[in-house]
Structures are given as structure tokens and as C-alpha cells.
PDB file of C-alpha atoms in Angstrom:
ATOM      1  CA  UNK W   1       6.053  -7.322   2.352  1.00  0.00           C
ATOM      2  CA  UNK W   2       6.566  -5.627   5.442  1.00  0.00           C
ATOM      3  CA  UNK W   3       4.413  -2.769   4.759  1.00  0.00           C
ATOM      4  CA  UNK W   4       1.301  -5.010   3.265  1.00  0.00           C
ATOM      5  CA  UNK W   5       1.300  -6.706   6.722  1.00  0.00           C
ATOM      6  CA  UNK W   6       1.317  -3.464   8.652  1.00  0.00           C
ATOM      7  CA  UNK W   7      -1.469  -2.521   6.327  1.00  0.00           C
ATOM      8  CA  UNK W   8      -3.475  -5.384   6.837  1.00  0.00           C
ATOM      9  CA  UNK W   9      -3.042  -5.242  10.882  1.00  0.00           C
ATOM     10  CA  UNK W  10      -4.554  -1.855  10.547  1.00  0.00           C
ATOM     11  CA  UNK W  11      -6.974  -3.316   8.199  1.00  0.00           C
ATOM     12  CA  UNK W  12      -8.043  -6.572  10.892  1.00  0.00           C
ATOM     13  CA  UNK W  13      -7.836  -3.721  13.811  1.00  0.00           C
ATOM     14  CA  UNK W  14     -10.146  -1.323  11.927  1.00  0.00           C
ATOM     15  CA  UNK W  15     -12.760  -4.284  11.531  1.00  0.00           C
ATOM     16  CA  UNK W  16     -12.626  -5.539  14.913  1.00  0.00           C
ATOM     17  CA  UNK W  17     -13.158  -2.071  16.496  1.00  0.00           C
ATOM     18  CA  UNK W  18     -16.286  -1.280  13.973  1.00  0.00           C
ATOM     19  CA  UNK W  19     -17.296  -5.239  14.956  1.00  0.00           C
ATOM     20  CA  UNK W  20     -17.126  -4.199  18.563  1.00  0.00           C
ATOM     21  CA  UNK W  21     -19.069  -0.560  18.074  1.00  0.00           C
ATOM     22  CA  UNK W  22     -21.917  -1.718  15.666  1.00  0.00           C
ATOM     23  CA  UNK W  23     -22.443  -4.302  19.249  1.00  0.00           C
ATOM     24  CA  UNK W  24     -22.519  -1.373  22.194  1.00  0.00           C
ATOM     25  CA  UNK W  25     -25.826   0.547  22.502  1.00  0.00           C
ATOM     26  CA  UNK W  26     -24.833   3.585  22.324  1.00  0.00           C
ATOM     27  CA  UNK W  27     -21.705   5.632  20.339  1.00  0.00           C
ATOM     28  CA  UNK W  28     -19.000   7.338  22.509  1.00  0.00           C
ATOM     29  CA  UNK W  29     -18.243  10.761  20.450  1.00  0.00           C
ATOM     30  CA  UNK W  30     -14.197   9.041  20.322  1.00  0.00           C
ATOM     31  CA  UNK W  31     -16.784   5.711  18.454  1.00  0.00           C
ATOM     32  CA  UNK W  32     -18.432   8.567  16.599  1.00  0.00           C
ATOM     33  CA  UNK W  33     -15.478  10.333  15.395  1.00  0.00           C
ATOM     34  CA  UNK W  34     -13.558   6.866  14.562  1.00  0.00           C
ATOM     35  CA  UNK W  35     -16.363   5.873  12.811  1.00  0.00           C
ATOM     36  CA  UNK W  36     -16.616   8.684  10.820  1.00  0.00           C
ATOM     37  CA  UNK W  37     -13.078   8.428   9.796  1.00  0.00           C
ATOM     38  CA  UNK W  38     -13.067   5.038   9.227  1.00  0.00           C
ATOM     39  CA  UNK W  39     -13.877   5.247   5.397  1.00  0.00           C
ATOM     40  CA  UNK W  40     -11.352   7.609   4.649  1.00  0.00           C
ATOM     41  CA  UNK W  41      -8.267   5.406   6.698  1.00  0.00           C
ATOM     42  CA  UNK W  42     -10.010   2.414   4.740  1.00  0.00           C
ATOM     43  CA  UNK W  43     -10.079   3.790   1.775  1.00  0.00           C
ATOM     44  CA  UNK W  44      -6.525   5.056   1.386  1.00  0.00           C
ATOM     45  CA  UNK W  45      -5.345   1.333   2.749  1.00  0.00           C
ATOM     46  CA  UNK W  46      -7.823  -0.361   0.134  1.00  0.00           C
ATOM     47  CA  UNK W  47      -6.373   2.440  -2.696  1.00  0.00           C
ATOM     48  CA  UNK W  48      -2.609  -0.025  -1.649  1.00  0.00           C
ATOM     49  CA  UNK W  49      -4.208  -3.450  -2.379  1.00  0.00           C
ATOM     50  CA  UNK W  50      -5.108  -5.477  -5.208  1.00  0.00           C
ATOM     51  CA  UNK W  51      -8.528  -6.361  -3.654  1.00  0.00           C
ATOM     52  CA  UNK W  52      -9.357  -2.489  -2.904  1.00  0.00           C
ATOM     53  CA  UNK W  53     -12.932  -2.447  -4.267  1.00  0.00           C
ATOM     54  CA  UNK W  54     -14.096  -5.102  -2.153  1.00  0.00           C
ATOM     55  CA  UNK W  55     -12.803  -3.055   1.033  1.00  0.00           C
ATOM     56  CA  UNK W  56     -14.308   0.133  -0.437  1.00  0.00           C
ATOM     57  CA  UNK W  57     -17.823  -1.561  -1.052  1.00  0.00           C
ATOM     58  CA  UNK W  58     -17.616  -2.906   2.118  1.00  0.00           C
ATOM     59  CA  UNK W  59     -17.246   0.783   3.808  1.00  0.00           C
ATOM     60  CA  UNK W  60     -19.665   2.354   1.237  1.00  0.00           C
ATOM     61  CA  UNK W  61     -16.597   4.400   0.066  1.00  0.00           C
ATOM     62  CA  UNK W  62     -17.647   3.040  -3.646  1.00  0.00           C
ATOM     63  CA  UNK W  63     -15.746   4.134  -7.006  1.00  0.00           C
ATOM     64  CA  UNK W  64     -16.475   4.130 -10.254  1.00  0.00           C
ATOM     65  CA  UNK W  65     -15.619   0.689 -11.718  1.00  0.00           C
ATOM     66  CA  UNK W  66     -13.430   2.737 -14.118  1.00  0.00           C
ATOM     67  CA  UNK W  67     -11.425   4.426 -11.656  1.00  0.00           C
ATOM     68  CA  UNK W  68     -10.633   1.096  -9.333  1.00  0.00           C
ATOM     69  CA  UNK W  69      -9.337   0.359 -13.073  1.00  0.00           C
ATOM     70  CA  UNK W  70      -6.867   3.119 -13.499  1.00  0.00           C
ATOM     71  CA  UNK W  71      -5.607   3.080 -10.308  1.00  0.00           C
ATOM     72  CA  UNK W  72      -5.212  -0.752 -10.198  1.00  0.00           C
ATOM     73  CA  UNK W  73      -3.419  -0.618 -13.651  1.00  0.00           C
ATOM     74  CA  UNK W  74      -0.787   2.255 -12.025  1.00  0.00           C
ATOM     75  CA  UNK W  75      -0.251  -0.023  -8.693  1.00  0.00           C
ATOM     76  CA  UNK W  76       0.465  -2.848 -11.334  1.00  0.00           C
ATOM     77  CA  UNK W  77       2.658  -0.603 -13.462  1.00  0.00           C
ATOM     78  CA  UNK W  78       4.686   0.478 -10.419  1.00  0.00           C
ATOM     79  CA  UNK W  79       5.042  -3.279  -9.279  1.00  0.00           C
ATOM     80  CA  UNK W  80       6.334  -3.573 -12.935  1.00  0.00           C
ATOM     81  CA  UNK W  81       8.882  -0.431 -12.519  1.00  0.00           C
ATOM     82  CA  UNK W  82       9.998  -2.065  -9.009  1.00  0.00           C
ATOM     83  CA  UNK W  83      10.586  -5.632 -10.667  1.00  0.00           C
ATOM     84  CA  UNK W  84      12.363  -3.972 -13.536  1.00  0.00           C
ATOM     85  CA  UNK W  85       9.943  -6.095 -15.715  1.00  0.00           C
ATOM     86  CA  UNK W  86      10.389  -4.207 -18.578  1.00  0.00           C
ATOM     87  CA  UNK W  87       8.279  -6.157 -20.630  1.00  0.00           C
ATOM     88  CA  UNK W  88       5.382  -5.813 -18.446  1.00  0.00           C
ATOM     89  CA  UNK W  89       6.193  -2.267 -17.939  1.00  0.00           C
ATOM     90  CA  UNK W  90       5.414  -1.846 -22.062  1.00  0.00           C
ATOM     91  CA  UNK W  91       2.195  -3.457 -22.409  1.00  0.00           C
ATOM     92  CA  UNK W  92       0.814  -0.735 -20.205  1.00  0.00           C
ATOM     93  CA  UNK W  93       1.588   1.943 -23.130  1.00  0.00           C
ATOM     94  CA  UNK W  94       0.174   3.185 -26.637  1.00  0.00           C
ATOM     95  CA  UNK W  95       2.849   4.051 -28.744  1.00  0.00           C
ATOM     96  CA  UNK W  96       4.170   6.903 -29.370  1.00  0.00           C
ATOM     97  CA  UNK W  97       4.530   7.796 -25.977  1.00  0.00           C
ATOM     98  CA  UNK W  98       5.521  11.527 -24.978  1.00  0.00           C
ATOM     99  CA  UNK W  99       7.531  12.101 -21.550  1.00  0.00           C
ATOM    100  CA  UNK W 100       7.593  15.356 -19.714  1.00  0.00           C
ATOM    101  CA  UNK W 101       5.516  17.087 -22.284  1.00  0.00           C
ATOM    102  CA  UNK W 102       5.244  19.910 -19.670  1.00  0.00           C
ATOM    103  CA  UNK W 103       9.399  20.500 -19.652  1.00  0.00           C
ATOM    104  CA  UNK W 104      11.101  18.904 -22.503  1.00  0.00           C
ATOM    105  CA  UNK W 105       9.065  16.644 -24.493  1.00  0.00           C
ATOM    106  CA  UNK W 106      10.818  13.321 -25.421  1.00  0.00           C
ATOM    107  CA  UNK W 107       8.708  10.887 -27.998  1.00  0.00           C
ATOM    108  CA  UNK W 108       9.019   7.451 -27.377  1.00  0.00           C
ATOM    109  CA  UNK W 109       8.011   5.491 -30.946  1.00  0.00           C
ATOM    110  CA  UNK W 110       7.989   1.858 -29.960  1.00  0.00           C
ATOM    111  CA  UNK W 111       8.468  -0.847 -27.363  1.00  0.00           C
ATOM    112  CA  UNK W 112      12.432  -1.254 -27.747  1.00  0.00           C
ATOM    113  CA  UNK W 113      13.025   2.538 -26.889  1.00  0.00           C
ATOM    114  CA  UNK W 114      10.424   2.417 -24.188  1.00  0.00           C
ATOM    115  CA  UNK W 115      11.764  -0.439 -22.845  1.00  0.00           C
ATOM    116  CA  UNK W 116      15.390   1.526 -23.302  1.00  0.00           C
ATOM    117  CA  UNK W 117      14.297   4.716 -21.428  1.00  0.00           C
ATOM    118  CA  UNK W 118      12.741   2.265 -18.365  1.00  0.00           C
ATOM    119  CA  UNK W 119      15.990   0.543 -18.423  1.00  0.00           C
ATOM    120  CA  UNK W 120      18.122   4.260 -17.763  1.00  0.00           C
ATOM    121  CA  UNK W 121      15.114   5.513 -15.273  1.00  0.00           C
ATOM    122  CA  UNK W 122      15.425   2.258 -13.585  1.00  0.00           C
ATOM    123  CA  UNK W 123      18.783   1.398 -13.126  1.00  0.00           C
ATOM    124  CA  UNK W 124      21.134   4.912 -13.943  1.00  0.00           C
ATOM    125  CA  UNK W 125      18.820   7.230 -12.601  1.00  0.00           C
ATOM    126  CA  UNK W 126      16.711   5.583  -9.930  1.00  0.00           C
ATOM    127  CA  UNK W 127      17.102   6.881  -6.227  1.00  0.00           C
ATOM    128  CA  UNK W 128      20.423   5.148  -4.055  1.00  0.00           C
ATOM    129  CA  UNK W 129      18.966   1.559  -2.981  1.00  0.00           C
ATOM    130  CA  UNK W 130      15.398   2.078  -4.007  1.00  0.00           C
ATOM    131  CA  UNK W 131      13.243  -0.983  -3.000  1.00  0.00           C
ATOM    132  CA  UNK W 132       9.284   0.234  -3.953  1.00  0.00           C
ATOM    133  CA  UNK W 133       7.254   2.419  -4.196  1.00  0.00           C
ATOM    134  CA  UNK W 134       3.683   3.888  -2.544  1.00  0.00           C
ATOM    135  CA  UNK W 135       0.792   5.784  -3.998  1.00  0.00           C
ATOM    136  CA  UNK W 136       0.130   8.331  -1.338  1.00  0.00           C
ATOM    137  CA  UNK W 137      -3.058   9.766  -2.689  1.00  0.00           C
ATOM    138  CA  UNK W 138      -4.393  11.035  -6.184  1.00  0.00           C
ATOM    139  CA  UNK W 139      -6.685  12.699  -8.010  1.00  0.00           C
ATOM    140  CA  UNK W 140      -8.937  10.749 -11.015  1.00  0.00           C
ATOM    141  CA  UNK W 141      -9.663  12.989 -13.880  1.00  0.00           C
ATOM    142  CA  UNK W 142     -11.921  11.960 -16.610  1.00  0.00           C
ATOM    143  CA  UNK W 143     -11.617  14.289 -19.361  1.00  0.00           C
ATOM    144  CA  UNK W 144     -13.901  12.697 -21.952  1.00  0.00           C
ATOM    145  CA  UNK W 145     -15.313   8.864 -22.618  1.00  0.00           C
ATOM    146  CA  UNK W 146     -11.770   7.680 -23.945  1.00  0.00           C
ATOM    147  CA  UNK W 147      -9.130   9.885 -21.838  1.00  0.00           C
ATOM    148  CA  UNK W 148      -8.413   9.825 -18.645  1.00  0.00           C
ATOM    149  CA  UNK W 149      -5.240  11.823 -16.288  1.00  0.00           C
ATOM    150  CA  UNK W 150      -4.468   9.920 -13.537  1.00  0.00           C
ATOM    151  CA  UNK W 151      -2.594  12.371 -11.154  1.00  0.00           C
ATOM    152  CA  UNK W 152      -0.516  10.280  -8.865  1.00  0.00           C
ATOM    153  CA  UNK W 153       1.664  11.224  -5.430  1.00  0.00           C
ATOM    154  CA  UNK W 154       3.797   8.546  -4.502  1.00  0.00           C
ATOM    155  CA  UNK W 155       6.722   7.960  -2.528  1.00  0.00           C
ATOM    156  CA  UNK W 156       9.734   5.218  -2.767  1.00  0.00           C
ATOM    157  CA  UNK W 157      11.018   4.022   0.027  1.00  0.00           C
ATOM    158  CA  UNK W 158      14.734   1.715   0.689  1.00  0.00           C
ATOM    159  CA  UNK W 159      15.246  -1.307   1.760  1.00  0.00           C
ATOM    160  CA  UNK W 160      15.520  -0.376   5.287  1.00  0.00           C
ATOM    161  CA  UNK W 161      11.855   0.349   4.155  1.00  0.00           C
ATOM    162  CA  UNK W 162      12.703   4.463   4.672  1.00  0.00           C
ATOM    163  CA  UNK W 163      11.401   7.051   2.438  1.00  0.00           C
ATOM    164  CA  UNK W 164      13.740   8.316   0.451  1.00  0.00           C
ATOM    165  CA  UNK W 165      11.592  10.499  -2.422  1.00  0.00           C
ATOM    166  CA  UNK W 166       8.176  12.060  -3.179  1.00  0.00           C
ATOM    167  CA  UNK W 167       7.236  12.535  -6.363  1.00  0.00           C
ATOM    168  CA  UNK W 168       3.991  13.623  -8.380  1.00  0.00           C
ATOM    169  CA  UNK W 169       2.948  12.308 -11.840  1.00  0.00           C
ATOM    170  CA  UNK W 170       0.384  12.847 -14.466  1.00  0.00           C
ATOM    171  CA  UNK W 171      -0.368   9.871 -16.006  1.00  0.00           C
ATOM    172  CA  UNK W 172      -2.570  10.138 -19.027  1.00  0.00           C
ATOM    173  CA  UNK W 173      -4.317   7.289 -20.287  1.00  0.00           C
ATOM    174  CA  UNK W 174      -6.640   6.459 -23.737  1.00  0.00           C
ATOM    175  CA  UNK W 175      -8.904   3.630 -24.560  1.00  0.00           C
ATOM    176  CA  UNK W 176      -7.208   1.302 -27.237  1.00  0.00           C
ATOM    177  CA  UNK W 177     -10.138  -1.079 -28.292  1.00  0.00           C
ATOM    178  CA  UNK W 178     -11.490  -1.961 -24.473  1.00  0.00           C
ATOM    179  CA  UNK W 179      -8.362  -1.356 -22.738  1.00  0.00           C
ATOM    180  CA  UNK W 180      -6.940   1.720 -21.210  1.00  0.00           C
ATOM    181  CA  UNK W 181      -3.406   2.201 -22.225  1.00  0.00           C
ATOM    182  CA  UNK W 182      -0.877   5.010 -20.882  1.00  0.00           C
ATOM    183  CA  UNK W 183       0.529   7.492 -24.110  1.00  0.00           C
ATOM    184  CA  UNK W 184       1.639  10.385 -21.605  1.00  0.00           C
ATOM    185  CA  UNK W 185       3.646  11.035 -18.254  1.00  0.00           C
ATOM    186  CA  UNK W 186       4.781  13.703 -16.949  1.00  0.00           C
ATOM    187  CA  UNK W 187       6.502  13.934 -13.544  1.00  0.00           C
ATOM    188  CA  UNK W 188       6.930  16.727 -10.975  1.00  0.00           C
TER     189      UNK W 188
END
């Protein structure tokens, strides 16, 4: 909670100050350079919120309505993770589901083991006093019409709201009817 009202101090800041330039006459180069940065602090604030396309049309930072999708769907698959709502956590997948392809592959066949394997991430495995997690930046990748890689840096952070890991995902996704479900991860 803390952090989503940090972000949207920034957030009210950053509009006053672009309120107050589009006013003045002429640009200072600091109005110039702030201005040109704007987008870029805007975007990765909007990338954090469930109402990020709005901010992003409003700072003609626009994505593809399909990649506001993905990225929306991870942010809600985290909150998911963080909650330890497994059950939300497993409509998010197409099963089977393969983990660490990349190192040793483990095939997940249904919703109980999934749901099994979040439960030993979560709760054995999970960082000392983990609270939440971030996504830092990423990288949208769309291979083809119906598959998708996600690659995701995020960090988690404690309940003294320190960081206490980075970590990198691919996060590969396929269209199931009209939906976008996740069938791969593999994490760095």
C-alpha cells in the first residue's frame, strides 16, 4: 500500500509540473529535458497500476491493446502468488504446464499439482518474510498470432518494504479460445 501511494504522489507531482509547463511561454531546457522524460517515468509507474493504459494514452506512450493484456494478467498473477490464492493463481495456466524448461524441465499435468508446486514455491521456498513483489521492467515478445513470451524483471521486497531479491522470468503464454493462458515459465 505504501508503495502505490508513493507511486501515485509521483504520479499527481508529474501532472502538476506538466500542468504548470504546458502554462509558461517558453520551455527552460531543465522543462525540456523533464518533459522529455516524462513518458518514460510515466510509463514505468502506469506499467505498476491496474489503470496503466489510461496513463499511457494520456502521455502518448500507447501499447498494443494486447500487450497492456499480458502485462496486466502477470501484475494480477503476482497479486495472486503474494495472496497465496492458489486458486486464482491456476486459472492463469493451460495445462500441462512445463517449469524451467531451460534447466530441468518439470511437467505440471493439472490444477491439483500446480496448485501443489505454488504451495512449496510459496511457502517452503519463498524468500525470509517476503511481502510482494514489483515488475521492474520487461520485454513483450510476440512470436506468432497465438504465442506470446512475456520476459519479466521483478523484484520482492519485505515487509519493512526492503528489497530482498531480483529475479528474471520468461513467461510464455498461448491463446485458449479468446483468452491468453500461461503453459511455460522459466526463471533466471
Amino acid at each position: 500500500i505504501l508503495v502505490k501511494k508513493i507511486i501515485l504522489k509521483k504520479l499527481c507531482f508529474l501532472l502538476l509540473l506538466i500542468n504548470y509547463t504546458s502554462f509558461s511561454q517558453q520551455e527552460s531546457d531543465i522543462e525540456k529535458l523533464l518533459l522529455k522524460k516524462l513518458p518514460n517515468v510515466l510509463g514505468n509507474m502506469a506499467d505498476q497500476t491496474p489503470f496503466g493504459a489510461g496513463i499511457r494514452s494520456l502521455i502518448g506512450n500507447k501499447k498494443s491493446q494486447l500487450e497492456n493484456t499480458i502485462v496486466n494478467q502477470w501484475i494480477k498473477y503476482s497479486k495472486a502468488f503474494e495472496y497465496k490464492d492458489y486458486e486464482m493463481l491456476a486459472n492463469y495456466f493451460s495445462f500441462p504446464v512445463v517449469f524451467d524448461a531451460l534447466n530441468e524441465p518439470e511437467k505440471i499435468i493439472n490444477k491439483k499439482q500446480l496448485i501443489e508446486k505454488y504451495k512449496i514455491i510459496r511457502e517452503d521456498n519463498i524468500q525470509e518474510d517476503y511481502k510482494y513483489s514489483i515488475l521492474n521492467k520487461y520485454n513483450f515478445i510476440q512470436l506468432s498470432e497465438d504465442f506470446i513470451i512475456l520476459d519479466a524483471h521483478y523484484s520482492r521486497y519485505n515487509s519493512k518494504y526492503k528489497k530482498i531479491f531480483f529475479g528474471r522470468g520468461l513467461y510464455s503464454y498461448k491463446r485458449v479460445n479468446t483468452k491468453w493462458k500461461l503453459f511455460e515459465i522459466n526463471t533466471f
